[in-house]
Coordinates of N, CA and C in Angstrom, one line a residue:
Chain A
X1203 N -46.3 -6.1 22.9 CA -47.6 -6.7 23.2 C -48.6 -6.1 22.3
X1204 N -49.4 -6.9 21.6 CA -50.4 -6.4 20.7 C -51.5 -5.8 21.5
X1205 N -52.1 -4.7 20.9 CA -53.2 -4.1 21.6 C -54.5 -4.8 21.3
X1206 N -55.6 -4.1 21.7 CA -57.0 -4.6 21.5 C -57.4 -4.4 20.1
X1207 N -57.9 -5.4 19.4 CA -58.3 -5.3 18.1 C -59.8 -5.5 18.0
X1208 N -60.4 -4.7 17.1 CA -61.8 -4.8 16.9 C -62.1 -5.0 15.4
X1209 N -63.0 -5.8 15.0 CA -63.4 -6.0 13.6 C -64.9 -6.1 13.5
X1210 N -65.5 -5.5 12.5 CA -64.9 -4.7 11.5 C -64.7 -3.3 12.1
X1211 N -64.0 -2.4 11.4 CA -63.9 -1.0 11.8 C -65.1 -0.2 11.5
X1212 N -65.7 -0.5 10.3 CA -66.8 0.3 9.9 C -67.9 -0.7 9.3
X1213 N -69.1 -0.4 9.6 CA -70.2 -1.2 9.2 C -71.5 -0.4 8.9
X1214 N -72.1 -0.7 7.8 CA -73.4 -0.1 7.4 C -74.4 -1.1 7.3
X1215 N -75.5 -0.9 8.0 CA -76.6 -1.9 8.0 C -77.9 -1.1 7.8
X1216 N -79.0 -1.9 7.6 CA -80.3 -1.2 7.5 C -81.2 -1.7 8.7
X1217 N -82.2 -0.9 8.9 CA -83.1 -1.2 10.0 C -83.6 -2.6 9.9
X1218 N -83.7 -3.3 11.1 CA -84.2 -4.7 11.1 C -83.1 -5.7 11.0
X1219 N -82.0 -5.4 10.4 CA -80.9 -6.4 10.3 C -80.3 -6.6 11.7
X1220 N -79.4 -7.6 11.7 CA -78.6 -7.9 12.9 C -77.1 -7.7 12.6
X1221 N -76.3 -7.5 13.6 CA -74.9 -7.3 13.4 C -74.1 -8.0 14.5
X1222 N -72.9 -8.5 14.2 CA -72.0 -9.1 15.2 C -70.7 -8.4 15.1
X1223 N -70.2 -7.9 16.2 CA -68.9 -7.2 16.3 C -68.0 -8.1 17.1
X1224 N -66.7 -8.0 16.7 CA -65.7 -8.9 17.4 C -64.6 -8.1 18.1
X1225 N -64.1 -8.6 19.1 CA -63.1 -8.0 19.9 C -62.0 -9.0 20.4
X1226 N -60.8 -8.7 20.1 CA -59.7 -9.6 20.6 C -58.9 -8.8 21.7
X1227 N -58.9 -9.3 22.9 CA -58.3 -8.5 24.0 C -56.8 -8.7 24.0
X1228 N -56.1 -7.9 24.8 CA -54.7 -8.0 25.0 C -54.4 -9.4 25.7
X1229 N -53.4 -10.0 25.2 CA -53.0 -11.4 25.8 C -52.9 -11.3 27.3
X1230 N -53.6 -12.3 27.9 CA -53.5 -12.3 29.4 C -54.6 -11.6 30.1
X1231 N -55.4 -10.7 29.4 CA -56.5 -10.0 29.9 C -57.7 -10.9 29.9
X1232 N -58.4 -11.1 31.0 CA -59.6 -12.0 31.1 C -60.9 -11.2 31.0
X1233 N -60.8 -9.9 31.2 CA -62.1 -9.1 31.2 C -62.2 -8.3 29.9
X1234 N -63.4 -8.4 29.4 CA -63.7 -7.6 28.2 C -65.0 -6.8 28.5
X1235 N -65.0 -5.5 28.3 CA -66.1 -4.7 28.4 C -66.5 -4.1 27.1
X1236 N -67.8 -3.8 26.9 CA -68.3 -3.2 25.7 C -69.0 -1.9 26.0
X1237 N -68.8 -0.9 25.2 CA -69.4 0.4 25.4 C -70.0 0.9 24.1
X1238 N -71.1 1.7 24.2 CA -71.7 2.4 23.1 C -71.4 3.9 23.3
X1239 N -70.8 4.5 22.3 CA -70.5 5.9 22.4 C -71.2 6.7 21.3
X1240 N -72.0 7.7 21.7 CA -72.7 8.6 20.8 C -72.4 10.0 21.3
X1241 N -72.5 11.0 20.4 CA -72.3 12.4 20.8 C -73.2 12.9 21.9
X1242 N -74.4 12.4 21.9 CA -75.4 12.9 22.9 C -75.3 12.3 24.2
X1243 N -75.0 11.0 24.2 CA -75.0 10.2 25.5 C -73.6 9.9 26.1
X1244 N -72.6 10.2 25.3 CA -71.3 9.8 25.8 C -71.0 8.3 25.8
X1245 N -70.2 7.8 26.7 CA -69.8 6.4 26.8 C -70.8 5.7 27.6
X1246 N -71.6 4.8 27.0 CA -72.6 4.0 27.8 C -72.1 2.6 27.9
X1247 N -72.2 2.0 29.1 CA -71.7 0.7 29.4 C -72.8 -0.3 28.9
X1248 N -72.3 -1.3 28.2 CA -73.2 -2.4 27.7 C -73.1 -3.6 28.6
X1249 N -72.0 -4.2 28.7 CA -71.8 -5.3 29.5 C -70.3 -5.6 29.6
X1250 N -70.0 -6.5 30.6 CA -68.6 -6.9 30.9 C -68.6 -8.4 31.0
X1251 N -67.6 -9.1 30.4 CA -67.4 -10.5 30.5 C -66.1 -10.8 31.2
X1252 N -66.1 -11.8 32.0 CA -64.9 -12.2 32.7 C -64.9 -13.7 32.7
X1253 N -63.8 -14.3 32.2 CA -63.7 -15.8 32.1 C -65.0 -16.4 31.6
X1254 N -65.5 -15.9 30.5 CA -66.6 -16.4 29.7 C -68.0 -16.2 30.4
X1255 N -68.0 -15.5 31.5 CA -69.3 -15.2 32.2 C -69.6 -13.7 32.2
X1256 N -70.8 -13.4 31.9 CA -71.2 -12.0 32.0 C -71.3 -11.6 33.5
X1257 N -70.4 -10.7 33.8 CA -70.3 -10.3 35.2 C -71.1 -9.0 35.5
X1258 N -71.2 -8.1 34.5 CA -71.9 -6.9 34.7 C -72.7 -6.6 33.5
X1259 N -73.9 -5.9 33.7 CA -74.7 -5.5 32.5 C -75.3 -4.1 32.7
X1260 N -75.2 -3.4 31.6 CA -75.8 -2.0 31.7 C -77.3 -2.0 31.3
X1261 N -77.8 -0.8 31.1 CA -79.3 -0.7 30.9 C -79.6 -0.6 29.4
X1262 N -79.3 -1.7 28.7 CA -79.7 -1.8 27.3 C -80.7 -2.9 27.1
X1263 N -81.5 -2.7 26.1 CA -82.5 -3.8 25.8 C -81.9 -5.1 25.4
X1264 N -82.7 -6.1 25.5 CA -82.3 -7.5 25.2 C -81.8 -7.7 23.8
X1265 N -82.0 -6.7 22.9 CA -81.5 -6.8 21.5 C -80.0 -6.8 21.5
X1266 N -79.4 -6.3 22.6 CA -77.9 -6.3 22.7 C -77.5 -7.5 23.5
X1267 N -76.6 -8.3 23.0 CA -76.1 -9.5 23.7 C -74.7 -9.6 23.4
X1268 N -74.0 -10.5 24.2 CA -72.6 -10.7 24.0 C -72.2 -12.1 24.4
X1269 N -71.0 -12.4 24.2 CA -70.4 -13.6 24.7 C -68.9 -13.5 24.7
X1270 N -68.3 -14.4 25.5 CA -66.8 -14.5 25.5 C -66.4 -15.9 25.4
X1271 N -65.4 -16.1 24.6 CA -64.9 -17.4 24.4 C -63.7 -17.8 25.3
X1272 N -63.3 -19.0 25.3 CA -62.3 -19.5 26.2 C -61.0 -18.8 26.0
X1273 N -60.7 -18.3 24.9 CA -59.5 -17.6 24.6 C -59.6 -16.1 24.9
X1274 N -60.7 -15.7 25.6 CA -61.1 -14.3 26.0 C -61.6 -13.4 24.9
X1275 N -61.5 -13.9 23.7 CA -62.1 -13.1 22.6 C -63.6 -12.9 22.9
X1276 N -64.1 -11.8 22.4 CA -65.5 -11.5 22.7 C -66.3 -11.1 21.5
X1277 N -67.5 -11.3 21.5 CA -68.4 -10.8 20.4 C -69.6 -10.2 21.0
X1278 N -70.1 -9.1 20.3 CA -71.4 -8.6 20.7 C -72.3 -8.6 19.5
X1279 N -73.6 -8.8 19.8 CA -74.6 -8.9 18.8 C -75.7 -8.0 19.0
X1280 N -76.2 -7.3 18.0 CA -77.3 -6.4 18.1 C -78.3 -6.9 17.1
X1281 N -79.5 -7.3 17.5 CA -80.5 -7.8 16.6 C -81.6 -6.7 16.3
X1282 N -82.3 -6.9 15.3 CA -83.4 -5.9 14.9 C -82.9 -4.5 15.1
X1283 N -81.9 -4.1 14.3 CA -81.3 -2.8 14.4 C -82.3 -1.7 14.2
X1284 N -82.0 -0.6 15.0 CA -82.8 0.6 14.9 C -81.9 1.7 14.6
X1285 N -82.5 2.8 14.0 CA -81.6 4.0 13.6 C -80.8 4.5 14.8
X1286 N -81.4 4.4 16.0 CA -80.7 4.9 17.2 C -79.5 4.1 17.6
X1287 N -79.3 2.9 17.0 CA -78.2 2.1 17.3 C -76.9 2.6 16.6
X1288 N -77.0 3.5 15.7 CA -75.9 4.1 15.1 C -74.9 4.7 16.1
X1289 N -73.7 4.2 16.2 CA -72.8 4.7 17.2 C -71.4 4.1 17.0
X1290 N -70.5 4.5 17.8 CA -69.2 3.9 17.9 C -69.2 2.9 19.0
X1291 N -68.9 1.6 18.7 CA -69.0 0.6 19.7 C -67.5 0.2 20.1
X1292 N -67.2 0.4 21.3 CA -65.9 0.3 21.8 C -65.8 -1.0 22.7
X1293 N -64.7 -1.7 22.6 CA -64.4 -2.8 23.4 C -63.1 -2.5 24.2
X1294 N -63.1 -2.9 25.5 CA -61.9 -2.6 26.3 C -61.6 -3.9 27.0
X1295 N -60.3 -4.2 27.2 CA -59.9 -5.3 27.9 C -59.1 -4.9 29.2
X1296 N -59.1 -5.7 30.2 CA -58.4 -5.4 31.4 C -58.1 -6.7 32.1
X1297 N -57.3 -6.6 33.2 CA -57.0 -7.8 34.0 C -58.2 -8.2 34.8
X1298 N -59.2 -7.3 34.9 CA -60.4 -7.6 35.7 C -60.2 -7.5 37.2
X1299 N -59.1 -6.8 37.6 CA -58.8 -6.7 39.0 C -59.4 -5.5 39.6
X1300 N -59.1 -5.2 40.9 CA -59.8 -4.1 41.5 C -59.5 -2.7 40.9
X1301 N -58.4 -2.5 40.2 CA -58.1 -1.3 39.6 C -58.8 -1.1 38.3
X1302 N -59.0 -2.3 37.6 CA -59.7 -2.3 36.4 C -59.3 -1.3 35.3
X1303 N -58.0 -1.2 35.1 CA -57.5 -0.2 34.1 C -57.8 -0.8 32.8
X1304 N -58.5 0.0 31.9 CA -59.0 -0.6 30.7 C -58.2 -0.1 29.5
X1305 N -58.0 -1.0 28.5 CA -57.3 -0.7 27.3 C -58.3 -0.9 26.2
X1306 N -58.5 0.2 25.5 CA -59.6 0.2 24.5 C -59.0 -0.1 23.1
X1307 N -59.9 -0.8 22.3 CA -59.7 -0.9 20.9 C -60.1 0.3 20.1
X1308 N -59.9 0.4 18.8 CA -60.2 1.6 18.0 C -61.7 1.7 17.8
X1309 N -62.5 0.7 18.1 CA -63.9 0.8 17.9 C -64.4 0.4 16.6
X1310 N -65.7 0.1 16.5 CA -66.4 -0.2 15.3 C -67.5 0.8 15.1
X1311 N -67.4 1.5 14.0 CA -68.4 2.6 13.7 C -69.5 1.9 12.9
X1312 N -70.7 1.9 13.6 CA -71.9 1.3 13.0 C -72.9 2.3 12.6
X1313 N -73.3 2.3 11.3 CA -74.3 3.2 10.8 C -75.5 2.4 10.4
X1314 N -76.6 2.7 10.9 CA -77.9 2.1 10.6 C -78.7 3.0 9.7
X1315 N -79.1 2.5 8.5 CA -79.8 3.4 7.6 C -81.3 2.9 7.5
Chain B
X808 N -79.1 10.0 36.0 CA -78.0 10.9 36.4 C -76.7 10.2 36.3
X809 N -75.6 11.0 36.0 CA -74.3 10.5 35.9 C -73.7 10.4 37.3
X810 N -73.0 9.3 37.5 CA -72.3 9.2 38.8 C -71.1 10.1 38.9
X811 N -70.5 10.4 37.8 CA -69.4 11.3 37.7 C -69.7 12.5 36.8
X812 N -69.6 13.7 37.3 CA -69.9 14.9 36.5 C -68.6 15.6 36.2
X813 N -68.5 15.8 34.9 CA -67.3 16.5 34.4 C -67.6 17.9 34.0
X814 N -66.7 18.8 34.3 CA -66.8 20.2 33.9 C -65.5 20.8 33.5
X815 N -65.4 21.7 32.6 CA -66.5 22.1 31.7 C -66.8 21.0 30.7
X816 N -67.8 21.1 29.9 CA -68.1 20.1 28.9 C -67.3 20.4 27.7
X817 N -67.1 21.7 27.4 CA -66.2 22.1 26.3 C -65.2 23.1 26.7
X818 N -64.0 23.1 26.2 CA -63.0 24.1 26.5 C -62.2 24.3 25.2
X819 N -62.1 25.6 24.9 CA -61.4 26.0 23.7 C -60.4 27.1 24.1
X820 N -59.1 26.8 23.9 CA -58.1 27.7 24.4 C -57.0 27.9 23.4
X821 N -56.1 28.9 23.6 CA -55.0 29.1 22.8 C -53.7 28.3 23.3
X822 N -52.9 28.0 22.4 CA -51.6 27.3 22.8 C -50.9 28.1 23.8
X823 N -50.4 27.5 24.8 CA -49.6 28.2 25.9 C -50.4 28.5 27.1
X824 N -51.8 28.4 27.0 CA -52.6 28.7 28.2 C -52.6 27.4 29.1
X825 N -53.0 27.7 30.4 CA -53.2 26.6 31.4 C -54.7 26.4 31.5
X826 N -55.0 25.1 31.9 CA -56.4 24.8 32.1 C -56.6 23.7 33.2
X827 N -57.8 23.7 33.7 CA -58.1 22.6 34.7 C -59.5 22.0 34.3
X828 N -59.5 20.7 34.4 CA -60.8 20.0 34.1 C -61.1 19.3 35.4
X829 N -62.5 19.3 35.7 CA -62.9 18.7 37.0 C -63.8 17.5 36.8
X830 N -63.7 16.6 37.8 CA -64.5 15.4 37.8 C -65.1 15.2 39.2
X831 N -66.4 15.4 39.4 CA -66.9 15.4 40.7 C -68.0 14.3 40.9
X832 N -68.2 13.9 42.1 CA -69.3 13.0 42.5 C -69.7 13.1 43.9
X833 N -70.8 12.6 44.2 CA -71.3 12.6 45.6 C -70.9 11.3 46.3
X834 N -70.4 10.4 45.4 CA -70.0 9.1 45.9 C -68.4 9.0 46.1
X835 N -68.1 8.1 47.0 CA -66.6 7.8 47.3 C -66.2 6.8 46.3
X836 N -65.0 7.0 45.7 CA -64.4 6.1 44.8 C -63.2 5.3 45.3
X837 N -63.1 4.1 45.0 CA -61.9 3.3 45.3 C -60.7 3.8 44.5
X838 N -60.9 4.2 43.3 CA -59.9 4.7 42.4 C -60.5 5.5 41.3
X839 N -59.8 6.4 40.7 CA -60.3 7.2 39.6 C -59.2 7.1 38.5
X840 N -59.7 7.1 37.3 CA -58.8 7.0 36.1 C -59.1 8.2 35.2
X841 N -58.1 8.6 34.4 CA -58.3 9.6 33.4 C -57.9 9.0 32.1
X842 N -58.7 9.3 31.1 CA -58.4 8.8 29.7 C -58.5 10.0 28.8
X843 N -57.8 9.8 27.6 CA -57.9 10.8 26.6 C -58.3 10.1 25.3
X844 N -59.2 10.6 24.6 CA -59.7 10.0 23.3 C -59.5 11.0 22.2
X845 N -58.9 10.6 21.1 CA -58.8 11.4 19.9 C -59.8 10.9 18.9
X846 N -60.2 11.7 18.0 CA -61.2 11.4 17.0 C -60.9 10.1 16.2
X847 N -61.9 9.2 16.2 CA -61.7 7.9 15.4 C -60.9 6.9 16.2
X848 N -60.6 7.1 17.4 CA -59.9 6.2 18.2 C -60.5 5.9 19.5
X849 N -60.1 4.8 20.2 CA -60.6 4.5 21.5 C -59.9 5.3 22.6
X850 N -60.5 5.5 23.8 CA -59.8 6.2 24.8 C -58.5 5.5 25.2
X851 N -57.5 6.3 25.7 CA -56.2 5.8 26.1 C -56.1 6.2 27.6
X852 N -55.7 5.2 28.4 CA -55.5 5.5 29.8 C -54.3 6.4 30.1
X853 N -54.5 7.5 30.8 CA -53.4 8.4 31.2 C -52.9 8.1 32.6
X854 N -53.8 7.9 33.5 CA -53.3 7.8 34.9 C -54.4 7.1 35.8
X855 N -54.0 6.5 36.8 CA -54.9 6.0 37.9 C -54.5 6.6 39.2
X856 N -55.4 7.1 39.9 CA -55.2 7.6 41.3 C -56.0 6.8 42.3
X857 N -55.4 6.4 43.4 CA -56.1 5.5 44.3 C -56.1 6.0 45.7
X858 N -55.3 6.9 46.1 CA -55.2 7.4 47.5 C -55.7 8.8 47.6
X859 N -56.6 9.1 48.6 CA -57.1 10.5 48.8 C -55.9 11.5 48.9
X860 N -56.0 12.6 48.2 CA -55.0 13.6 48.2 C -53.8 13.3 47.3
X861 N -53.8 12.2 46.6 CA -52.7 11.8 45.7 C -52.6 12.8 44.6
X862 N -51.3 13.1 44.2 CA -51.0 13.9 43.1 C -50.1 13.2 42.2
X863 N -50.4 13.1 40.9 CA -49.5 12.4 39.9 C -49.3 13.4 38.8
X864 N -48.0 13.4 38.3 CA -47.7 14.2 37.2 C -47.2 13.4 36.0
X865 N -47.7 13.8 34.8 CA -47.3 13.2 33.6 C -46.9 14.3 32.6
X866 N -45.6 14.6 32.6 CA -45.1 15.8 31.8 C -45.8 17.0 32.2
X867 N -46.6 17.6 31.3 CA -47.3 18.9 31.6 C -48.7 18.7 32.3
X868 N -49.1 17.4 32.5 CA -50.4 17.1 33.1 C -50.2 16.7 34.5
X869 N -51.1 17.4 35.4 CA -51.1 17.1 36.8 C -52.4 16.6 37.2
X870 N -52.5 15.4 37.8 CA -53.8 14.8 38.3 C -53.8 14.8 39.8
X871 N -55.0 15.1 40.3 CA -55.1 15.2 41.7 C -56.4 14.4 42.1
X872 N -56.3 13.6 43.2 CA -57.5 12.9 43.7 C -57.9 13.6 45.0
X873 N -59.1 14.0 45.2 CA -59.6 14.7 46.3 C -59.3 13.9 47.6
X874 N -59.2 14.6 48.7 CA -58.9 14.0 50.0 C -60.0 13.0 50.4
X875 N -61.3 13.3 50.1 CA -62.4 12.5 50.4 C -62.7 11.4 49.3
X876 N -61.9 11.4 48.3 CA -62.0 10.5 47.2 C -63.3 10.5 46.5
X877 N -63.8 11.8 46.4 CA -65.1 12.0 45.7 C -64.9 12.8 44.4
X878 N -63.7 13.4 44.2 CA -63.5 14.2 43.1 C -62.0 14.1 42.6
X879 N -61.8 14.6 41.4 CA -60.5 14.6 40.9 C -60.3 15.8 39.9
X880 N -59.1 16.2 39.6 CA -58.9 17.3 38.7 C -57.7 16.9 37.8
X881 N -57.7 17.5 36.6 CA -56.6 17.4 35.7 C -56.2 18.8 35.3
X882 N -55.0 19.1 35.5 CA -54.5 20.4 35.2 C -53.4 20.3 34.1
X883 N -53.5 21.1 33.0 CA -52.6 21.1 31.9 C -51.9 22.4 31.9
X884 N -50.6 22.4 32.0 CA -49.7 23.6 31.9 C -49.3 23.8 30.5
X885 N -49.4 25.0 30.0 CA -48.9 25.4 28.7 C -49.4 24.4 27.6
X886 N -50.7 24.4 27.5 CA -51.3 23.5 26.5 C -50.8 23.6 25.1
X887 N -50.8 22.5 24.4 CA -50.3 22.4 23.1 C -51.4 21.8 22.2
X888 N -51.4 22.1 20.9 CA -52.4 21.5 20.0 C -52.5 20.0 20.1
X889 N -51.4 19.4 20.4 CA -51.4 17.9 20.6 C -52.2 17.4 21.8
X890 N -52.6 18.4 22.7 CA -53.4 18.0 23.8 C -54.9 17.9 23.5
X891 N -55.2 18.4 22.3 CA -56.6 18.4 21.9 C -57.2 16.9 21.9
X892 N -58.4 16.9 22.5 CA -59.0 15.5 22.6 C -60.2 15.6 23.6
X893 N -60.8 14.4 23.8 CA -61.9 14.3 24.8 C -61.2 13.6 26.0
X894 N -61.3 14.3 27.1 CA -60.8 13.8 28.4 C -61.9 13.2 29.2
X895 N -61.7 12.0 29.6 CA -62.8 11.2 30.3 C -62.2 10.8 31.7
X896 N -63.0 11.0 32.7 CA -62.7 10.4 34.0 C -63.6 9.2 34.2
X897 N -63.1 8.2 35.0 CA -63.8 7.0 35.2 C -63.4 6.4 36.5
X898 N -64.3 5.7 37.2 CA -63.9 5.2 38.5 C -64.7 4.0 38.9
X899 N -64.3 3.5 40.0 CA -65.0 2.3 40.7 C -65.5 2.8 42.0
X900 N -66.8 2.9 42.2 CA -67.4 3.4 43.5 C -67.0 2.4 44.6
X901 N -66.7 3.0 45.7 CA -66.2 2.2 46.8 C -67.3 1.3 47.4
X902 N -68.6 1.6 47.2 CA -69.7 0.9 47.8 C -70.3 -0.1 46.8
X903 N -69.6 -0.4 45.7 CA -70.2 -1.2 44.7 C -69.3 -2.4 44.4
X904 N -68.9 -3.1 45.5 CA -68.0 -4.2 45.3 C -68.6 -5.3 44.4
X905 N -70.0 -5.4 44.4 CA -70.6 -6.4 43.7 C -70.5 -6.2 42.2
X906 N -70.1 -5.0 41.8 CA -70.0 -4.7 40.4 C -68.6 -4.7 39.9
X907 N -67.7 -5.4 40.6 CA -66.3 -5.5 40.3 C -66.2 -5.8 38.8
X908 N -65.4 -5.0 38.1 CA -65.2 -5.1 36.7 C -65.9 -4.1 35.9
X909 N -66.8 -3.3 36.6 CA -67.5 -2.2 35.8 C -66.9 -0.9 36.2
X910 N -66.5 -0.1 35.2 CA -66.0 1.3 35.4 C -67.2 2.2 35.1
X911 N -67.3 3.3 35.8 CA -68.3 4.3 35.6 C -67.6 5.5 35.0
X912 N -68.1 6.0 33.8 CA -67.4 7.1 33.1 C -68.2 8.4 33.2
X913 N -67.5 9.5 33.3 CA -68.1 10.8 33.1 C -68.4 11.0 31.6
X914 N -69.1 12.1 31.3 CA -69.4 12.4 29.9 C -68.2 13.0 29.1
X915 N -67.2 13.5 29.9 CA -66.1 14.0 29.2 C -66.0 15.5 29.0
X916 N -64.8 16.0 28.8 CA -64.5 17.4 28.5 C -63.8 17.4 27.2
X917 N -64.4 18.1 26.2 CA -63.8 18.2 24.9 C -62.9 19.4 24.9
X918 N -61.6 19.1 24.8 CA -60.6 20.2 24.8 C -60.1 20.5 23.4
X919 N -60.1 21.7 23.0 CA -59.5 22.1 21.7 C -58.4 23.2 22.0
X920 N -57.2 22.9 21.6 CA -56.1 23.9 21.7 C -55.7 24.4 20.4
X921 N -55.9 25.7 20.2 CA -55.6 26.3 18.9 C -54.1 26.8 18.9
X922 N -53.5 26.7 17.7 CA -52.1 27.1 17.6 C -52.0 28.6 17.6

């Protein structure tokens, strides 16, 4: 069974630009969650999608958005990038059940200059 | 404030030593999970505990869920350099059924095992 894939793995952008990150979940998984990980803040929850609907949302500004397609693939978008957006962005897929065991992708390392 | 508090934040030990990492909360959890993350990779699920008092073993790793389901511990026996990584606990609070699908993570314990 193929794991969670994320593209691209590395990205360098400048302030003010926007970026789109992609995540392909494990086959059969309908839930996709996105996290931002930084050394100072740890793993911060962005949002979770289940069957194309945003089911949960963390405390991030509206510049952070996402969507999920009918094949469960998900994208997240960050507009008007700020230096503080530099981080490892992780995507995790799960069955979306009560145990919610998550399987993470390798992440996208975003650097904002 | 973090729903799950992990301690210690950093742990640096020699190969062969034993260690325990803690994950505590004032909230009751339906289940708790432990993940290990290595540099440049995403976290990998190690175990899920769901019953108060439950103990699970994974080779040299022993996981325990507190009787009241508010805390958990991870004990490693005879640590090896390959155990080096960031250990994260995560869980689903029992009183947050409306947020099904959201896992709450601790900040992690960074473990370094020196040869």
